[in-house]
mmCIF file of C-alpha atoms in Angstrom:
data_model
loop_
_atom_site.group_PDB
_atom_site.id
_atom_site.type_symbol
_atom_site.label_atom_id
_atom_site.label_comp_id
_atom_site.label_asym_id
_atom_site.label_seq_id
_atom_site.Cartn_x
_atom_site.Cartn_y
_atom_site.Cartn_z
ATOM 1 C CA MET A 1 4.343 -16.991 16.076
ATOM 2 C CA HIS A 2 3.440 -12.396 16.057
ATOM 3 C CA PRO A 3 0.798 -12.122 13.307
ATOM 4 C CA SER A 4 1.676 -10.085 10.266
ATOM 5 C CA ILE A 5 -0.531 -7.929 8.888
ATOM 6 C CA ALA A 6 -0.168 -7.481 5.616
ATOM 7 C CA LEU A 7 -1.926 -4.341 4.147
ATOM 8 C CA TRP A 8 -2.173 -4.408 -0.024
ATOM 9 C CA SER A 9 -2.248 -1.389 -2.065
ATOM 10 C CA HIS A 10 -1.098 0.458 -5.322
ATOM 11 C CA PRO A 11 0.931 3.449 -5.979
ATOM 12 C CA ARG A 12 -0.166 7.483 -4.426
ATOM 13 C CA SER A 13 -3.371 6.182 -2.426
ATOM 14 C CA LEU A 14 -2.015 7.205 1.153
ATOM 15 C CA SER A 15 -0.911 4.146 2.532
ATOM 16 C CA THR A 16 2.765 5.096 2.961
ATOM 17 C CA ALA A 17 0.534 7.856 6.013
ATOM 18 C CA VAL A 18 -0.747 4.716 6.907
ATOM 19 C CA GLU A 19 2.194 3.151 7.910
ATOM 20 C CA ARG A 20 3.981 5.658 9.322
ATOM 21 C CA SER A 21 1.087 5.430 11.992
ATOM 22 C CA PHE A 22 1.603 1.871 12.709
ATOM 23 C CA ILE A 23 5.558 2.714 13.204
ATOM 24 C CA GLU A 24 4.485 5.960 15.764
ATOM 25 C CA ARG A 25 2.651 3.299 17.251
ATOM 26 C CA GLY A 26 5.764 0.746 18.748
ATOM 27 C CA ASP A 27 3.885 -2.467 18.853
ATOM 28 C CA PHE A 28 4.902 -3.998 14.984
ATOM 29 C CA THR A 29 8.623 -4.494 13.263
ATOM 30 C CA VAL A 30 7.364 -2.075 10.109
ATOM 31 C CA PHE A 31 8.106 -3.388 6.576
ATOM 32 C CA HIS A 32 8.311 -0.627 3.662
ATOM 33 C CA GLU A 33 7.943 -2.078 0.007
ATOM 34 C CA GLU A 34 10.223 -4.975 0.738
ATOM 35 C CA PHE A 35 9.300 -6.745 -2.519
ATOM 36 C CA ALA A 36 10.050 -3.659 -4.410
ATOM 37 C CA TYR A 37 13.052 -5.484 -4.599
ATOM 38 C CA VAL A 38 11.960 -8.490 -6.152
ATOM 39 C CA PHE A 39 10.424 -6.603 -8.593
ATOM 40 C CA PHE A 40 13.353 -3.615 -10.178
ATOM 41 C CA MET A 41 16.404 -5.253 -8.693
ATOM 42 C CA HIS A 42 16.077 -8.427 -8.437
ATOM 43 C CA GLU A 43 14.167 -9.263 -11.352
ATOM 44 C CA GLN A 44 14.587 -5.536 -13.228
ATOM 45 C CA ARG A 45 10.243 -5.367 -14.884
ATOM 46 C CA ALA A 46 10.818 -1.853 -15.120
ATOM 47 C CA ALA A 47 12.601 0.897 -14.816
ATOM 48 C CA ILE A 48 11.706 4.061 -11.681
ATOM 49 C CA PRO A 49 13.278 6.807 -10.561
ATOM 50 C CA HIS A 50 14.098 7.635 -6.569
ATOM 51 C CA LYS A 51 15.461 4.317 -6.428
ATOM 52 C CA ASN A 52 17.973 3.492 -4.110
ATOM 53 C CA PRO A 53 19.274 0.840 -3.173
ATOM 54 C CA GLN A 54 20.986 -0.137 0.177
ATOM 55 C CA ASP A 55 23.487 -2.331 0.192
ATOM 56 C CA GLY A 56 22.792 -6.106 1.672
ATOM 57 C CA HIS A 57 19.349 -6.131 1.691
ATOM 58 C CA PRO A 58 17.607 -9.442 0.655
ATOM 59 C CA LEU A 59 16.655 -9.062 -3.357
ATOM 60 C CA THR A 60 14.024 -12.491 -3.841
ATOM 61 C CA TYR A 61 10.863 -13.140 -3.630
ATOM 62 C CA PRO A 62 12.518 -16.430 -1.107
ATOM 63 C CA ASP A 63 14.620 -14.856 0.386
ATOM 64 C CA VAL A 64 12.226 -10.993 1.475
ATOM 65 C CA ARG A 65 9.178 -13.576 2.599
ATOM 66 C CA ARG A 66 12.761 -15.490 4.799
ATOM 67 C CA MET A 67 13.420 -11.688 6.013
ATOM 68 C CA MET A 68 9.313 -10.582 7.001
ATOM 69 C CA GLU A 69 8.683 -13.900 7.746
ATOM 70 C CA GLU A 70 11.463 -14.163 10.122
ATOM 71 C CA ALA A 71 10.941 -10.756 12.331
ATOM 72 C CA ARG A 72 7.167 -12.913 13.191
ATOM 73 C CA ALA A 73 10.006 -13.526 16.429
ATOM 74 C CA GLU A 74 10.221 -11.155 18.206
ATOM 75 C CA ARG A 75 7.277 -9.243 17.177
ATOM 76 C CA PRO A 76 4.223 -8.686 14.930
ATOM 77 C CA VAL A 77 4.935 -7.369 11.409
ATOM 78 C CA PHE A 78 3.350 -4.935 9.698
ATOM 79 C CA HIS A 79 4.385 -4.617 5.697
ATOM 80 C CA LYS A 80 3.248 -2.392 3.396
ATOM 81 C CA ASP A 81 3.415 -3.029 -0.642
ATOM 82 C CA PHE A 82 1.379 -3.468 -4.159
ATOM 83 C CA PRO A 83 1.121 -6.680 -5.521
ATOM 84 C CA TYR A 84 2.686 -5.620 -8.866
ATOM 85 C CA HIS A 85 6.133 -6.268 -7.437
ATOM 86 C CA CYS A 86 5.534 -10.561 -6.704
ATOM 87 C CA LEU A 87 2.185 -11.063 -7.906
ATOM 88 C CA ASP A 88 3.597 -14.348 -9.744
ATOM 89 C CA HIS A 89 4.851 -15.601 -6.795
ATOM 90 C CA LEU A 90 2.445 -14.685 -4.209
ATOM 91 C CA LEU A 91 0.211 -17.038 -6.401
ATOM 92 C CA ALA A 92 1.714 -19.536 -6.640
ATOM 93 C CA ASP A 93 2.943 -19.842 -2.463
ATOM 94 C CA PRO A 94 -0.574 -19.560 -0.943
ATOM 95 C CA GLY A 95 1.089 -20.921 2.310
ATOM 96 C CA TYR A 96 2.519 -18.047 2.733
ATOM 97 C CA LEU A 97 -0.924 -16.118 1.806
ATOM 98 C CA ARG A 98 -2.786 -18.004 4.458
ATOM 99 C CA GLY A 99 -0.421 -16.829 7.033
ATOM 100 C CA GLN A 100 -1.423 -13.276 6.698
ATOM 101 C CA THR A 101 -3.418 -11.045 7.538
ATOM 102 C CA HIS A 102 -4.921 -9.261 4.642
ATOM 103 C CA THR A 103 -6.269 -5.555 3.980
ATOM 104 C CA PHE A 104 -6.480 -3.601 0.954
ATOM 105 C CA LEU A 105 -6.657 0.639 0.609
ATOM 106 C CA VAL A 106 -7.843 2.172 -2.753
ATOM 107 C CA ARG A 107 -8.306 5.387 -3.927
ATOM 108 C CA ASP A 108 -9.389 6.564 -6.759
ATOM 109 C CA PRO A 109 -7.324 6.414 -9.390
ATOM 110 C CA GLU A 110 -8.736 10.115 -10.939
ATOM 111 C CA GLU A 111 -6.656 10.516 -7.645
ATOM 112 C CA ALA A 112 -4.399 8.443 -8.236
ATOM 113 C CA VAL A 113 -3.199 8.482 -11.162
ATOM 114 C CA LEU A 114 -2.013 12.786 -11.642
ATOM 115 C CA SER A 115 -0.242 12.034 -8.094
ATOM 116 C CA HIS A 116 1.904 9.208 -9.204
ATOM 117 C CA ALA A 117 2.341 10.682 -13.552
ATOM 118 C CA THR A 118 3.924 13.612 -10.664
ATOM 119 C CA VAL A 119 6.448 12.021 -9.092
ATOM 120 C CA HIS A 120 7.213 9.644 -11.983
ATOM 121 C CA PRO A 121 6.477 11.431 -15.669
ATOM 122 C CA GLY A 122 6.671 8.247 -17.523
ATOM 123 C CA VAL A 123 4.474 6.268 -15.355
ATOM 124 C CA THR A 124 3.415 3.394 -17.193
ATOM 125 C CA ARG A 125 0.143 1.153 -16.884
ATOM 126 C CA ASP A 126 2.062 -1.101 -16.420
ATOM 127 C CA VAL A 127 2.732 0.048 -12.450
ATOM 128 C CA LEU A 128 -0.468 1.692 -11.858
ATOM 129 C CA GLY A 129 -1.271 -1.267 -9.851
ATOM 130 C CA TYR A 130 -4.540 -0.760 -9.638
ATOM 131 C CA GLU A 131 -5.403 -5.146 -11.641
ATOM 132 C CA PRO A 132 -2.137 -6.567 -9.510
ATOM 133 C CA LEU A 133 -4.187 -5.749 -6.117
ATOM 134 C CA ALA A 134 -7.743 -6.773 -7.563
ATOM 135 C CA ARG A 135 -6.641 -10.017 -8.819
ATOM 136 C CA LEU A 136 -4.924 -10.583 -5.097
ATOM 137 C CA PHE A 137 -7.749 -10.018 -3.316
ATOM 138 C CA ASP A 138 -10.112 -11.800 -5.331
ATOM 139 C CA ALA A 139 -7.229 -14.894 -4.675
ATOM 140 C CA VAL A 140 -6.745 -14.050 -0.691
ATOM 141 C CA ARG A 141 -10.803 -13.717 -0.635
ATOM 142 C CA GLU A 142 -10.898 -17.214 -2.336
ATOM 143 C CA LEU A 143 -8.009 -18.649 -0.333
ATOM 144 C CA THR A 144 -9.583 -17.994 2.939
ATOM 145 C CA GLY A 145 -13.260 -17.728 2.040
ATOM 146 C CA GLU A 146 -12.870 -14.817 3.762
ATOM 147 C CA THR A 147 -12.654 -11.413 2.578
ATOM 148 C CA PRO A 148 -10.094 -9.388 3.523
ATOM 149 C CA VAL A 149 -10.852 -5.680 5.045
ATOM 150 C CA VAL A 150 -10.483 -3.290 3.083
ATOM 151 C CA ILE A 151 -10.473 0.775 3.554
ATOM 152 C CA ASN A 152 -10.879 3.856 1.398
ATOM 153 C CA ALA A 153 -8.333 6.941 0.575
ATOM 154 C CA ALA A 154 -10.953 9.154 0.945
ATOM 155 C CA ASP A 155 -12.363 7.993 4.305
ATOM 156 C CA LEU A 156 -9.203 8.253 5.294
ATOM 157 C CA ALA A 157 -8.426 11.395 4.251
ATOM 158 C CA ALA A 158 -11.770 12.860 5.515
ATOM 159 C CA ASP A 159 -11.366 11.020 9.037
ATOM 160 C CA PRO A 160 -8.049 9.732 9.878
ATOM 161 C CA GLU A 161 -9.394 8.761 12.968
ATOM 162 C CA ARG A 162 -12.593 6.927 12.618
ATOM 163 C CA THR A 163 -10.716 4.936 10.030
ATOM 164 C CA LEU A 164 -8.186 3.933 11.227
ATOM 165 C CA SER A 165 -10.032 3.118 14.603
ATOM 166 C CA ALA A 166 -12.737 0.561 12.684
ATOM 167 C CA TYR A 167 -9.799 -0.704 10.770
ATOM 168 C CA CYS A 168 -7.455 -2.066 14.185
ATOM 169 C CA ALA A 169 -11.032 -3.128 15.284
ATOM 170 C CA ALA A 170 -11.629 -5.363 12.378
ATOM 171 C CA ILE A 171 -7.925 -6.962 12.048
ATOM 172 C CA GLY A 172 -8.625 -7.714 15.775
ATOM 173 C CA VAL A 173 -5.522 -4.547 17.336
ATOM 174 C CA PRO A 174 -6.092 -1.692 19.640
ATOM 175 C CA PHE A 175 -6.783 1.674 18.702
ATOM 176 C CA ARG A 176 -3.719 4.356 18.933
ATOM 177 C CA PRO A 177 -4.839 7.585 18.823
ATOM 178 C CA GLU A 178 -1.600 8.672 19.964
ATOM 179 C CA ALA A 179 -0.405 7.446 16.476
ATOM 180 C CA LEU A 180 -2.344 9.747 14.159
ATOM 181 C CA ARG A 181 -0.296 12.469 14.859
ATOM 182 C CA TRP A 182 4.399 12.076 14.290
ATOM 183 C CA SER A 183 7.279 14.584 14.082
ATOM 184 C CA SER A 184 7.444 15.103 11.080
ATOM 185 C CA GLY A 185 11.209 14.108 9.078
ATOM 186 C CA GLU A 186 12.032 11.101 6.553
ATOM 187 C CA ARG A 187 12.259 7.330 7.853
ATOM 188 C CA GLY A 188 15.061 5.267 7.718
ATOM 189 C CA GLU A 189 12.795 2.208 6.638
ATOM 190 C CA TRP A 190 11.423 5.030 3.330
ATOM 191 C CA ALA A 191 15.360 5.074 2.829
ATOM 192 C CA THR A 192 15.175 2.732 -0.570
ATOM 193 C CA TRP A 193 12.334 4.998 -2.376
ATOM 194 C CA SER A 194 12.703 8.653 -0.314
ATOM 195 C CA GLY A 195 12.310 10.674 -3.235
ATOM 196 C CA TRP A 196 8.824 8.860 -3.389
ATOM 197 C CA HIS A 197 7.420 10.000 0.025
ATOM 198 C CA THR A 198 8.166 13.274 -0.085
ATOM 199 C CA ASP A 199 4.580 14.642 1.558
ATOM 200 C CA VAL A 200 4.658 12.353 3.990
ATOM 201 C CA ALA A 201 7.894 13.262 5.165
ATOM 202 C CA ALA A 202 6.985 16.345 5.518
ATOM 203 C CA SER A 203 3.846 15.879 7.679
ATOM 204 C CA THR A 204 2.519 15.639 11.184
ATOM 205 C CA GLY A 205 -0.515 13.424 10.697
ATOM 206 C CA ILE A 206 -2.691 11.718 8.367
ATOM 207 C CA GLY A 207 -4.589 14.237 5.878
ATOM 208 C CA ALA A 208 -6.205 15.124 2.842
ATOM 209 C CA PRO A 209 -3.477 15.034 0.436
ATOM 210 C CA ALA A 210 -3.098 18.494 -1.204
ATOM 211 C CA ARG A 211 -2.725 17.620 -4.718
ATOM 212 C CA LYS A 212 -0.371 19.528 -6.181
ATOM 213 C CA TYR A 213 0.618 17.832 -9.316
ATOM 214 C CA ARG A 214 2.544 19.124 -11.700
ATOM 215 C CA VAL A 215 -0.089 17.076 -14.918
ATOM 216 C CA SER A 216 -3.593 16.978 -15.735
ATOM 217 C CA TYR A 217 -5.550 15.126 -18.495
ATOM 218 C CA GLU A 218 -5.680 17.712 -20.599
ATOM 219 C CA ASP A 219 -1.988 18.045 -20.608
ATOM 220 C CA ALA A 220 -1.796 14.207 -21.373
ATOM 221 C CA PRO A 221 -4.657 12.968 -22.698
ATOM 222 C CA HIS A 222 -3.477 9.181 -22.446
ATOM 223 C CA LEU A 223 -3.561 9.389 -18.428
ATOM 224 C CA ARG A 224 -6.677 9.481 -18.649
ATOM 225 C CA GLU A 225 -7.400 6.711 -20.592
ATOM 226 C CA PHE A 226 -5.110 4.601 -17.980
ATOM 227 C CA VAL A 227 -7.926 5.529 -15.400
ATOM 228 C CA GLN A 228 -10.536 4.152 -17.488
ATOM 229 C CA TYR A 229 -8.598 1.162 -17.397
ATOM 230 C CA CYS A 230 -7.879 1.392 -13.913
ATOM 231 C CA LYS A 231 -11.318 2.351 -12.184
ATOM 232 C CA PRO A 232 -13.010 -1.023 -12.916
ATOM 233 C CA PHE A 233 -10.343 -3.046 -10.774
ATOM 234 C CA TYR A 234 -11.289 -0.411 -8.636
ATOM 235 C CA ASP A 235 -14.640 -0.350 -8.348
ATOM 236 C CA HIS A 236 -14.166 -3.634 -7.804
ATOM 237 C CA ILE A 237 -12.708 -3.630 -4.260
ATOM 238 C CA ASP A 238 -13.816 -0.859 -3.604
ATOM 239 C CA GLN A 239 -17.360 -1.884 -2.932
ATOM 240 C CA TYR A 240 -16.052 -4.253 0.090
ATOM 241 C CA ARG A 241 -15.266 -1.032 1.614
ATOM 242 C CA LEU A 242 -14.847 -0.967 5.675
ATOM 243 C CA GLN A 243 -17.943 1.990 6.512
ATOM 244 C CA PRO A 244 -16.777 3.116 9.201
ATOM 245 C CA GLU A 245 -19.512 4.210 12.161
ATOM 246 C CA LYS A 246 -20.793 7.483 12.424
ATOM 247 C CA GLU A 247 -21.189 9.835 15.004
ATOM 248 C CA THR A 248 -25.137 10.379 16.117
ATOM 249 C CA VAL A 249 -26.627 13.571 16.959
ATOM 250 C CA ALA A 250 -28.230 13.683 19.382
#
């Protein structure tokens, strides 16, 4: 079996930009939020805008898991997802967890909550994703005895080359700087959730987010409460954040 690299994150974290870079590499089969079918389509735990289910797509946790695991027979797999889509299933499946290389990406909730509310005005605390992300992080750390690789969206936006180079080194994958640039446009991997990825679809590389939010904390004070709820979980994961080496000036 070829390796399987999991990038676990929360919505609006720049995780799709990292995924887009792995698509550009060309040496991985890339899966985009496949477990969302479990949460939104099969178990129907929450409503969400921009949902375009693909005919014939696996719906249950075992079937989605099987689809991605079978792909490892052909080539390495990179899959990006949010733990809240299937946390209970993951925690009950240590065999699957042990078979992955787990990595985590976090973004300051001060920014991510406003970004989320811009795309999903009816966002609820349950789908912000920080608490399940922290729970999975702790579970993986305990199960494997190792601290998973963590990167922060601020580092990614400020210095994508150094951050992804450090990320690739940490997971044992050759860094390909040419994969930091790509042609703009929608990807087939995003078809189910295309309305969520207009920014990265319009981009040609990783960069600072536009921060063109349609809401503010003054207009929607309940979002500030969401930030306060998410912050301890963010801080817990971020303390393990990968620190890319900085160039020294001679």
